Coordinates of N, CA and C and ligand atoms in Angstrom, one line a residue:
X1 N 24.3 -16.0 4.8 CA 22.9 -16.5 4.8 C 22.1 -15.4 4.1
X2 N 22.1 -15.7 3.6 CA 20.3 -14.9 2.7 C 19.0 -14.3 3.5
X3 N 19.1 -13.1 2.8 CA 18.1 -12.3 4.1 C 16.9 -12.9 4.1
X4 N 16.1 -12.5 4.9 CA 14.9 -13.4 5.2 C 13.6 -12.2 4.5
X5 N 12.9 -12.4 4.0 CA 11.8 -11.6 3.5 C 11.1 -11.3 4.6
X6 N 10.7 -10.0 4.6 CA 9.8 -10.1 6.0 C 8.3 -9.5 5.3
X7 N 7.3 -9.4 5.6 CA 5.7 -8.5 5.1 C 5.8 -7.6 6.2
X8 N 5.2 -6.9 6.6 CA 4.4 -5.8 7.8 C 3.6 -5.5 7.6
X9 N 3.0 -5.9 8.4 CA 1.4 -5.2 8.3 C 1.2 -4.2 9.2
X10 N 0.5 -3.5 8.8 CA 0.4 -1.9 9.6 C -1.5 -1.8 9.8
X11 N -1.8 -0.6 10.7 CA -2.7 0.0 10.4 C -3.1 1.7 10.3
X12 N -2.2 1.7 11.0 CA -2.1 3.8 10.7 C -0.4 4.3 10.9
X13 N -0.3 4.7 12.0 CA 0.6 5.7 11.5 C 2.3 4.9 11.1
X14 N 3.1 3.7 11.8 CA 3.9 3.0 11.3 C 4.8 3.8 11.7
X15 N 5.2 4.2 13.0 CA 6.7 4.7 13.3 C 7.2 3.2 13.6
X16 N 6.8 2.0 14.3 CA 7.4 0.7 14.3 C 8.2 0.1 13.1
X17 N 7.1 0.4 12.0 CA 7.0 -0.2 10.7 C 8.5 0.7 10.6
X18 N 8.6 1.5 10.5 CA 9.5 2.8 10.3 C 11.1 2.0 10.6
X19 N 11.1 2.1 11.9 CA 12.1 1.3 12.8 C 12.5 0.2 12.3
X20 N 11.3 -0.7 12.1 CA 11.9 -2.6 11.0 C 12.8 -2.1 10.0
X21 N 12.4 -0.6 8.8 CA 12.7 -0.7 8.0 C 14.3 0.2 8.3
X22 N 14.0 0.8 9.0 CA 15.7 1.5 9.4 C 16.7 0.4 9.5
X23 N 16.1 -0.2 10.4 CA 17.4 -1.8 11.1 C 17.7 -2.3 9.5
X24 N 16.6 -2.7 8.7 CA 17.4 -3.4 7.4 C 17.8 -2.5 6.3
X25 N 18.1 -1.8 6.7 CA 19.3 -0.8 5.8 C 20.7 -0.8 6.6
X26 N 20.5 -1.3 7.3 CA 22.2 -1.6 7.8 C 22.4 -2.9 7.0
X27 N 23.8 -2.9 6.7 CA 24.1 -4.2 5.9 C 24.2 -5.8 6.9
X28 N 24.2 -5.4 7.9 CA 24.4 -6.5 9.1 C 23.3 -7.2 9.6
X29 N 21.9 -6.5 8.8 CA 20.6 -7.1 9.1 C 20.7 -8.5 9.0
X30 N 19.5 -9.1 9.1 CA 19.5 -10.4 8.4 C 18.1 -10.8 8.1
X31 N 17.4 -10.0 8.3 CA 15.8 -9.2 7.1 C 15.9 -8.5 6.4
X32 N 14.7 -8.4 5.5 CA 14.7 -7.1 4.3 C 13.0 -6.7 4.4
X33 N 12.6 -5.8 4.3 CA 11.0 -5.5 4.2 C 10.6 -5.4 2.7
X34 N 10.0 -6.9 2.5 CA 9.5 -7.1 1.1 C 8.6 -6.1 1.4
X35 N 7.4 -6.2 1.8 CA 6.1 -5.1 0.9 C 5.9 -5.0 2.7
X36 N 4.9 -3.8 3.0 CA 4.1 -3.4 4.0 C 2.8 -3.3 3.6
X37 N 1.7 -3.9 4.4 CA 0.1 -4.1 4.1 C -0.8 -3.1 4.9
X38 N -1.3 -2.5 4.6 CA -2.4 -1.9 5.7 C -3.5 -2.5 5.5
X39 N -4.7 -2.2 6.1 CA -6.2 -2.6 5.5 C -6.6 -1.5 6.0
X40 N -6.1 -0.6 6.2 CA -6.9 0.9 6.0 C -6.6 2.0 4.6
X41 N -6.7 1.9 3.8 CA -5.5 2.6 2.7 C -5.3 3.9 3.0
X42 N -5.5 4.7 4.4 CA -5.4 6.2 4.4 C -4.3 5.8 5.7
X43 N -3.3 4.7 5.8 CA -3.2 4.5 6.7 C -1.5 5.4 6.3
X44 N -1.3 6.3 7.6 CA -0.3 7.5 7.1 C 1.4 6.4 7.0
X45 N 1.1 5.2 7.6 CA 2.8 4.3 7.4 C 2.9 3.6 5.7
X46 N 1.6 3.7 5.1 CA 1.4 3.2 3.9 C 2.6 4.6 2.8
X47 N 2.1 5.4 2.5 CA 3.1 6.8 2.6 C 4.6 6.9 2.8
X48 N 4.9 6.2 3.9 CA 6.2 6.5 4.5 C 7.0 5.1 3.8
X49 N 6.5 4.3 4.0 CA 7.1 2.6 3.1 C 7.6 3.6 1.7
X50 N 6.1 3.5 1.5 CA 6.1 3.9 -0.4 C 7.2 5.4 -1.0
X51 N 7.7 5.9 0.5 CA 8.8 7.1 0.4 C 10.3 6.7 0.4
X52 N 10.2 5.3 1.2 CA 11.5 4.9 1.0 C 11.3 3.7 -0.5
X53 N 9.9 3.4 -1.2 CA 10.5 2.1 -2.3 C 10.4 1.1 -1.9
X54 N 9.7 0.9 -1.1 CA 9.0 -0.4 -0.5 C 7.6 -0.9 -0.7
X55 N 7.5 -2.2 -1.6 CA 6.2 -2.3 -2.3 C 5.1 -1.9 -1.3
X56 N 3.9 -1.5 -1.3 CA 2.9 -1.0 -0.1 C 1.6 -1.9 -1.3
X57 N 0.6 -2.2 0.1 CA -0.6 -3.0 -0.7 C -1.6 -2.7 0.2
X58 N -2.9 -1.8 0.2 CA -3.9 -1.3 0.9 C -4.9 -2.4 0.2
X59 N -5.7 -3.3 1.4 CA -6.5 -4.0 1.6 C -7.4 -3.4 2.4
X60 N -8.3 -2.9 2.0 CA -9.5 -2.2 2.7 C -10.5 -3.2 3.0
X61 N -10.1 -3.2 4.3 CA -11.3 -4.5 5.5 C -12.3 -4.3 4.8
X62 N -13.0 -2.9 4.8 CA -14.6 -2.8 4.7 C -14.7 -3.1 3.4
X63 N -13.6 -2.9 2.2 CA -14.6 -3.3 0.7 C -14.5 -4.9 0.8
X64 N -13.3 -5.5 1.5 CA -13.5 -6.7 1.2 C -14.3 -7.5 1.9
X65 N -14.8 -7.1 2.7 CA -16.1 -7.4 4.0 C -16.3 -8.5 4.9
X66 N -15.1 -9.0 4.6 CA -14.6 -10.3 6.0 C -13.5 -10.7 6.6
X67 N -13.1 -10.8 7.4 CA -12.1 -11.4 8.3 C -11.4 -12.1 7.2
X68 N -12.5 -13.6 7.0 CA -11.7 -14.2 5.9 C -11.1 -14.1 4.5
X69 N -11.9 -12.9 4.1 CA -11.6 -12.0 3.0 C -10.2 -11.4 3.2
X70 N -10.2 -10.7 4.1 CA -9.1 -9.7 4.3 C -7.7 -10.4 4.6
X71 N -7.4 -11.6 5.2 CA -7.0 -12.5 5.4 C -6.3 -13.4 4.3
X72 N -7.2 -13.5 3.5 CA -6.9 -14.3 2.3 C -6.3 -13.5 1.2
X73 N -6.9 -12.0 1.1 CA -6.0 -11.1 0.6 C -4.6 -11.3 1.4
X74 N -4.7 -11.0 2.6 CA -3.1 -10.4 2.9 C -2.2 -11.6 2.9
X75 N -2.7 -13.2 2.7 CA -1.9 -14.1 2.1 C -1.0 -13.9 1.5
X76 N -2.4 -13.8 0.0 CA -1.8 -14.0 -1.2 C -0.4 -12.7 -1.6
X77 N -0.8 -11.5 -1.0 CA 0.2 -10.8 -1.1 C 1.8 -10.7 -0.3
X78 N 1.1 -11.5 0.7 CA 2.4 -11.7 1.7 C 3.3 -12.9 0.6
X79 N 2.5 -14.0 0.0 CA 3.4 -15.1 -1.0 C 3.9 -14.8 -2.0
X80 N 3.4 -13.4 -2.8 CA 3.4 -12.6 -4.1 C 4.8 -11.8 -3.7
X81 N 4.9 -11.6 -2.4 CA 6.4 -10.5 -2.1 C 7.5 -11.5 -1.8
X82 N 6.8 -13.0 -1.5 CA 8.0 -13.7 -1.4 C 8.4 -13.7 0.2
X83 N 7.2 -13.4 1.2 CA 7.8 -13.5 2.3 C 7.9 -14.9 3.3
X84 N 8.9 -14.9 4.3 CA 9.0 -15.7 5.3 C 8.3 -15.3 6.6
X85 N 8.4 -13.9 6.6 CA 8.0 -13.9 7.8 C 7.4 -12.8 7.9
X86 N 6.5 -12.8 8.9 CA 5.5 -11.5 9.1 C 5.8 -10.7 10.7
X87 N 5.6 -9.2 10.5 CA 5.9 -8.3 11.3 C 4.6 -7.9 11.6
X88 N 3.4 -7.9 12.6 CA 3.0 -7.1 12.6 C 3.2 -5.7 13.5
X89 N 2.4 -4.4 13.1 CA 3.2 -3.3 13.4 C 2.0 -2.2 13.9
X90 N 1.4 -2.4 14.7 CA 0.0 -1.8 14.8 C -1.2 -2.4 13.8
X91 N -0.5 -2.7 13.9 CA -2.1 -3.7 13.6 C -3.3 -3.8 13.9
X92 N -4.3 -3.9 14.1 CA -5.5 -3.8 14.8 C -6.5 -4.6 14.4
X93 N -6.6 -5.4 13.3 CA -7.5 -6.1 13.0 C -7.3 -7.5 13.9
X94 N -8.5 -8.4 14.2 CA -8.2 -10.2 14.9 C -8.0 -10.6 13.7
X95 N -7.0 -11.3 13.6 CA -7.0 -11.9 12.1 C -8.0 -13.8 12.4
X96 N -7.8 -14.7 11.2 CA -9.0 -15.7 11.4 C -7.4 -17.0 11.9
X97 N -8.2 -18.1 13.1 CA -7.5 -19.2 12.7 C -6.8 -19.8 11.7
X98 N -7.5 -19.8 10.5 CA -6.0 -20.3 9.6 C -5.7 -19.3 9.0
X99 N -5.3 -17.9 9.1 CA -4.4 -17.7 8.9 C -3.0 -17.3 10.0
X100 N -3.5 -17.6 11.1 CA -2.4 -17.4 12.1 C -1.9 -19.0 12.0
X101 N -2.5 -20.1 11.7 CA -2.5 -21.0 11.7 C -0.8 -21.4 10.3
X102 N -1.7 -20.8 9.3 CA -0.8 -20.6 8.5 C 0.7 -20.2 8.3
X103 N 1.0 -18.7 9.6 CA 1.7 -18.4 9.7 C 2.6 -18.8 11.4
X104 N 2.0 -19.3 12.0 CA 2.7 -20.2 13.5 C 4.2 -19.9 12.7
X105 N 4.5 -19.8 14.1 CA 6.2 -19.3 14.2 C 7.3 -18.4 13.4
X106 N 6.3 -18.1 12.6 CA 6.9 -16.7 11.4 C 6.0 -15.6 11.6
X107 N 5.2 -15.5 12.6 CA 4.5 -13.8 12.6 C 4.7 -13.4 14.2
X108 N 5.3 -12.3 14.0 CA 5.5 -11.7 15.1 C 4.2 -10.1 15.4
X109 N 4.1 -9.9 16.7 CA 3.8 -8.5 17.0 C 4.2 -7.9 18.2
X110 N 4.1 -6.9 18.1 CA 4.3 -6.0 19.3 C 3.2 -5.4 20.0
X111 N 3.1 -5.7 21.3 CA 2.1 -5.3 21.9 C 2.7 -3.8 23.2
X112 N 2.0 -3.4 23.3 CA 2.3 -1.9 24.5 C 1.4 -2.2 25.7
X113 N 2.1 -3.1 26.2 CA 2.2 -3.0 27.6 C 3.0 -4.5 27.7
X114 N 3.2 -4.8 29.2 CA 4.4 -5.5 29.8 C 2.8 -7.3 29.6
X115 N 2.7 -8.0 28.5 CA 1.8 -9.1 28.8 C 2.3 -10.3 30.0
X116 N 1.8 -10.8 30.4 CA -0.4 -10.7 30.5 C -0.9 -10.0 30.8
X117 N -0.1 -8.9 31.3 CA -1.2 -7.6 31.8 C -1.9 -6.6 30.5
X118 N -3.0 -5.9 30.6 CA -3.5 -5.2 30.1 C -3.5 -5.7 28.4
X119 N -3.9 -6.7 28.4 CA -3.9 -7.2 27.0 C -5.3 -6.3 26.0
X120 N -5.4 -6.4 24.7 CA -5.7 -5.7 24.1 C -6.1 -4.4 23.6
X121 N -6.9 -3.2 24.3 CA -7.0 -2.0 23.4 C -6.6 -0.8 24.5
X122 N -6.4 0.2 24.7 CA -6.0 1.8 26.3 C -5.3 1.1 27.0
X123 N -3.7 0.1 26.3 CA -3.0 -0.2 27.2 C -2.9 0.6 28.2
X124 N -2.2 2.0 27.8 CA -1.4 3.0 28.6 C -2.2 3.7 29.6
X125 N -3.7 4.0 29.2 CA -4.6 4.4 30.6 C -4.8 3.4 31.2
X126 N -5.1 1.5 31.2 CA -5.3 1.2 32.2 C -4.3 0.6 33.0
X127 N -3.1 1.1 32.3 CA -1.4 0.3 32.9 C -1.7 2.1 34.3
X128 N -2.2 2.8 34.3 CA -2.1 4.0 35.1 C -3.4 3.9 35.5
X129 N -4.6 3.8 35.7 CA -5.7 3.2 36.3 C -5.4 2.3 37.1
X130 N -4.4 1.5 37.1 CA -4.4 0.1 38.0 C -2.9 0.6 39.0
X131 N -2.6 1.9 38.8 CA -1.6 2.3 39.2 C -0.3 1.3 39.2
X132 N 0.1 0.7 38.5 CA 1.2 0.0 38.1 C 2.8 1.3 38.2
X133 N 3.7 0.5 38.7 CA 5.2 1.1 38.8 C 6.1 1.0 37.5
X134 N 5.6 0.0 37.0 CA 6.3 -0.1 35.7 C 5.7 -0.4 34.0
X135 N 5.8 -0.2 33.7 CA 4.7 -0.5 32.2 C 6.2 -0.9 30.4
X136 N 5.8 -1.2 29.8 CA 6.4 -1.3 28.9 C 5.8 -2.1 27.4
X137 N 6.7 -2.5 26.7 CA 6.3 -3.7 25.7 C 6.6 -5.0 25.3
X138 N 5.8 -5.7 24.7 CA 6.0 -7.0 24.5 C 6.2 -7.4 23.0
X139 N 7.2 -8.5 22.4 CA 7.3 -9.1 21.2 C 6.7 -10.7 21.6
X140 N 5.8 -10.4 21.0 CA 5.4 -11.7 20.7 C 5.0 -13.1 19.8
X141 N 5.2 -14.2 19.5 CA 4.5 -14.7 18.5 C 3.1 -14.6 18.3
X142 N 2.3 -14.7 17.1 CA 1.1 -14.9 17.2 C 0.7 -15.8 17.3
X143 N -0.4 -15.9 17.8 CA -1.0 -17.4 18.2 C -3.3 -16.8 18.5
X144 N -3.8 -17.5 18.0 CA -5.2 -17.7 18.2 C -6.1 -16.8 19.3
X145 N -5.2 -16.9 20.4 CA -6.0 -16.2 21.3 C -4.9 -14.9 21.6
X146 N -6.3 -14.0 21.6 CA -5.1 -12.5 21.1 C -4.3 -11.8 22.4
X147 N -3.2 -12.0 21.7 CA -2.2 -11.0 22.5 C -1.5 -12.4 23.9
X148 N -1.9 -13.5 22.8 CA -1.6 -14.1 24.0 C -0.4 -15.4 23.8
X149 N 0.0 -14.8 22.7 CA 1.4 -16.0 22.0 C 2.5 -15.9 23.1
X150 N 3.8 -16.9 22.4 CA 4.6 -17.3 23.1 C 5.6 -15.7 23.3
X151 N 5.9 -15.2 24.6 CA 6.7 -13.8 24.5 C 7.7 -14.0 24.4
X152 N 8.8 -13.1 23.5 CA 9.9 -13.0 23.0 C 11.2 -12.5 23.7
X153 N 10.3 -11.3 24.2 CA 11.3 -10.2 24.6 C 10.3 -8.7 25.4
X154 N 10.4 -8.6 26.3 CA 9.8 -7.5 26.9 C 10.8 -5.7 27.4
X155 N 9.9 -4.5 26.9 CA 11.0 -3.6 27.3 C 10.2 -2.9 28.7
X156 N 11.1 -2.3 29.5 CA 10.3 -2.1 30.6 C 10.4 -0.4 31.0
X157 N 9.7 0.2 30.9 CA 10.0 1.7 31.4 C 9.5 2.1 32.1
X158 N 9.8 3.1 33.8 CA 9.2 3.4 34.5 C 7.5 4.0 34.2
X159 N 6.4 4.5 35.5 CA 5.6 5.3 35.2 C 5.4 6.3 36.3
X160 N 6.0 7.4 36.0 CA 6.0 8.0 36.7 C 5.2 9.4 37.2
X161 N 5.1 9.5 38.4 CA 4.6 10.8 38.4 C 4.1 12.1 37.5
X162 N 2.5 12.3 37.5 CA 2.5 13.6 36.9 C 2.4 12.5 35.0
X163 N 2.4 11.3 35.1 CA 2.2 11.3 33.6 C 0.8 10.9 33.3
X164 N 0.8 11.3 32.0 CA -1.0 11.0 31.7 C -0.6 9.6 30.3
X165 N -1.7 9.0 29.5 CA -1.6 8.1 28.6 C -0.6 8.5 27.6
X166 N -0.7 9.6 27.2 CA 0.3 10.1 25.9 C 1.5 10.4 26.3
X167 N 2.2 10.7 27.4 CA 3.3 10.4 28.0 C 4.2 9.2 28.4
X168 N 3.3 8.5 28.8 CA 3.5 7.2 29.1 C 3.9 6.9 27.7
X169 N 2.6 6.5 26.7 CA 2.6 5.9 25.6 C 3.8 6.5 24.9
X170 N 4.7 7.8 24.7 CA 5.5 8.1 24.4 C 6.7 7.1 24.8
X171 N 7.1 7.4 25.9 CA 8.1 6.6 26.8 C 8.2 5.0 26.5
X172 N 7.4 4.4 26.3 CA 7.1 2.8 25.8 C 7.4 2.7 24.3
X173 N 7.0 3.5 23.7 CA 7.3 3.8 21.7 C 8.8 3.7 21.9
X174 N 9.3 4.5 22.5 CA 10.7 4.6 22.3 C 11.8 3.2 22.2
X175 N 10.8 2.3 23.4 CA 11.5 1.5 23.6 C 11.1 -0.1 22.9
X176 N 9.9 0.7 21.8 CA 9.5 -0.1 20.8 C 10.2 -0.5 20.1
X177 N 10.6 1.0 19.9 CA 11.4 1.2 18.8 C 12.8 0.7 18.5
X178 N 13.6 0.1 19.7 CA 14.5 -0.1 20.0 C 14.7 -2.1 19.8
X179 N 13.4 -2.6 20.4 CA 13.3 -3.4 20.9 C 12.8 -4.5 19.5
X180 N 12.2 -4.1 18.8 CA 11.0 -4.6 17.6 C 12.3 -5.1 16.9
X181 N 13.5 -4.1 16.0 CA 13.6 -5.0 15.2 C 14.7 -5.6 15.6
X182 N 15.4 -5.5 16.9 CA 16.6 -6.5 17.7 C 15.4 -7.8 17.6
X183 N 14.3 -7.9 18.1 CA 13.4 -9.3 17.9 C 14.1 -9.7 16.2
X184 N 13.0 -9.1 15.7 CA 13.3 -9.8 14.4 C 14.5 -9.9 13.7
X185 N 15.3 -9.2 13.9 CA 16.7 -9.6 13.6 C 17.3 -10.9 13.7
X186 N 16.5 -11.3 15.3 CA 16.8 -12.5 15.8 C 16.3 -13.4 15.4
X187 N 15.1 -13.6 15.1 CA 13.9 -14.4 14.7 C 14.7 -14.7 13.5
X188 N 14.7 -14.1 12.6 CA 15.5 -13.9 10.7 C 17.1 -14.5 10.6
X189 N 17.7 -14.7 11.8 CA 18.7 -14.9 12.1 C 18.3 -17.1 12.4
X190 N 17.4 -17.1 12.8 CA 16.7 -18.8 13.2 C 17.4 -18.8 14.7
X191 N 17.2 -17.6 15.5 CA 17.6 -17.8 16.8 C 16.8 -18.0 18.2
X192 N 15.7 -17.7 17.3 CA 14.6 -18.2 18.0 C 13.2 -19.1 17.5
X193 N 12.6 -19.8 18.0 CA 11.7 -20.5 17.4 C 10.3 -20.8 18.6
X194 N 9.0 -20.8 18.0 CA 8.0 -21.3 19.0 C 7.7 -22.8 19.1
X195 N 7.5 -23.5 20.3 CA 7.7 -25.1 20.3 C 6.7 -25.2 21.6
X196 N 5.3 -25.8 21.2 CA 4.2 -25.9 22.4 C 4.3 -24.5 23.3
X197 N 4.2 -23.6 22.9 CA 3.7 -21.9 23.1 C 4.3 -21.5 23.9
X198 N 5.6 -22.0 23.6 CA 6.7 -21.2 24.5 C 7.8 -20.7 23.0
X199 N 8.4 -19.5 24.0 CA 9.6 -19.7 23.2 C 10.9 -20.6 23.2
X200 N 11.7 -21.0 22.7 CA 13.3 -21.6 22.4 C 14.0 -20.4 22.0
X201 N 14.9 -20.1 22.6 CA 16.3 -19.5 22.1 C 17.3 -19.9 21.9
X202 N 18.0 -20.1 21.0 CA 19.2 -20.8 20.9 C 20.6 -19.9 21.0
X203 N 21.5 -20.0 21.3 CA 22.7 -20.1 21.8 C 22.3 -18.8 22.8
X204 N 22.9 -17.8 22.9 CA 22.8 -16.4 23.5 C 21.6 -15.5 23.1
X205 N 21.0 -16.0 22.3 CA 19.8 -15.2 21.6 C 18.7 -14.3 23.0
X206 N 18.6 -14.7 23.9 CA 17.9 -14.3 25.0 C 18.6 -13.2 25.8
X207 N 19.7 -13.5 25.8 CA 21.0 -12.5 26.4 C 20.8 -11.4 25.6
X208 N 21.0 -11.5 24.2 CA 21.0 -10.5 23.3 C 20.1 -9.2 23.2
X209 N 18.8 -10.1 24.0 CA 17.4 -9.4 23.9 C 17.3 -8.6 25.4
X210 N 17.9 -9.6 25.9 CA 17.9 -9.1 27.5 C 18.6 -7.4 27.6
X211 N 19.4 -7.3 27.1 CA 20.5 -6.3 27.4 C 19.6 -4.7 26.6
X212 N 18.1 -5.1 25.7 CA 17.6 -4.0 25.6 C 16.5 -4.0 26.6
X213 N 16.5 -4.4 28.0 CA 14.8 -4.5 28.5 C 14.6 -3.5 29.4
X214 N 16.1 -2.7 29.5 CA 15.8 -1.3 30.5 C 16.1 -0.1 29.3
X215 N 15.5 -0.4 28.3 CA 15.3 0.6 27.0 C 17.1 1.2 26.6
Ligands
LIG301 C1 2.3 0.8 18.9 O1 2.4 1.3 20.2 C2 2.0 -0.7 19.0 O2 2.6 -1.3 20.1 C3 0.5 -0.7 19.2 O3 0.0 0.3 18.4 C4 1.0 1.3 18.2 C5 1.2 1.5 16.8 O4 2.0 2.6 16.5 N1 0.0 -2.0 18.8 C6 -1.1 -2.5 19.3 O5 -1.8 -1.9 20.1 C7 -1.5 -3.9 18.8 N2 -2.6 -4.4 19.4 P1 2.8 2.7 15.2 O6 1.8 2.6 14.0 O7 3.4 4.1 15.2 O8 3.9 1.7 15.1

């Protein structure tokens, strides 16, 4: 089967982004990272793409000065690289209804923390504010209301004692890192699909994902 094109969008530093592009240098992938997008252009994963030869395309939110602007750029470039599917990778921007619209069941993200809990910005201080025993990450589809698509795959890591946000947040990266491109591997593979805002897995695909959720 023919690898599947994937975009990424980033917004700063891109160790995730990093990790997508590690998994598809193994020959057993079944993605490739056409181009990575930022809309910050000082964004330090923009750099690291462009170090391994991976097309990079900085869309700066503020000169283009709309949601829908920014949006309709990272289309056209997403169609220009030829992709199927989108990764986002820190990301930060809400993107607009049609273009999540656009992309339903080919854009994925990763969120840092265990969803529904602590959905959008200081996952890791309020997963430790609410004194929680366990914290981790989520692969999700995208969908309109944020951070709140169909979940894919969750990794789960203790929180323990004596940790503060940047420790924690360490401990969950790791298992980002692990976890992000087993997703999309799977996704690229048609082993998973979104159907009325759940996920479908087909044959063992859930198993597969399972076996990374204690990192
Ligand atoms: C990651 O922890 C990712 O889960 C999070 O931002 C970090 C980006 O780090 N994403 C979000 O908060 C999305 N709302 P990275 O640039 O090193 O991958």
């Amino acid at each position: 089967m023919a690898r599947k094109r994937v975009g990424i969008l980033i917004s700063g530093r891109g160790s995730n982004m990093a990790s997508l592009i590690a998994r598809a240098k193994q020959p057993d992938c079944a993605y490739e990272v056409a181009c990575v997008i930022s809309n910050r252009p000082d964004a330090k994963g923009l750099e690291t793409a462009a170090s391994q030869g991976i097309a990079t395309a900085a869309l700066d939110h503020k000169a283009l000065g709309s949601r829908e602007a920014l949006d309709a750029a990272m289309h056209e470039a997403l169609l220009a690289h030829g992709c199927e599917l989108v990764a986002c990778a820190g990301f930060m921007r809400i993107m607009t209804g049609g273009f999540i619209a656009e992309w339903a069941g080919r854009m994925v993200n990763i969120h840092p923390s265990l969803l529904p809990m602590f959905k959008g910005i200081d996952t890791h201080e309020r997963a430790l504010e609410a004194g929680v025993r366990v914290h981790g990450c989520s692969v999700h589809f995208v969908s309109e209301e944020l951070d709140a698509g169909a979940i894919i795959a969750q990794g789960v890591v203790p929180v323990l004692p004596g940790d503060d946000a940047d420790r924690l947040a360490a401990r969950v990266l790791t298992v980002e890192h692990k976890l992000y491109p087993a997703v999309l591997d799977v996704l690229a593979q048609d082993r998973i699909s979104m159907r009325d805002g759940r996920t479908v897995f087909a044959d063992d695909a859930a198993a597969t994902l399972s076996i990374l959720q204690n990192g």
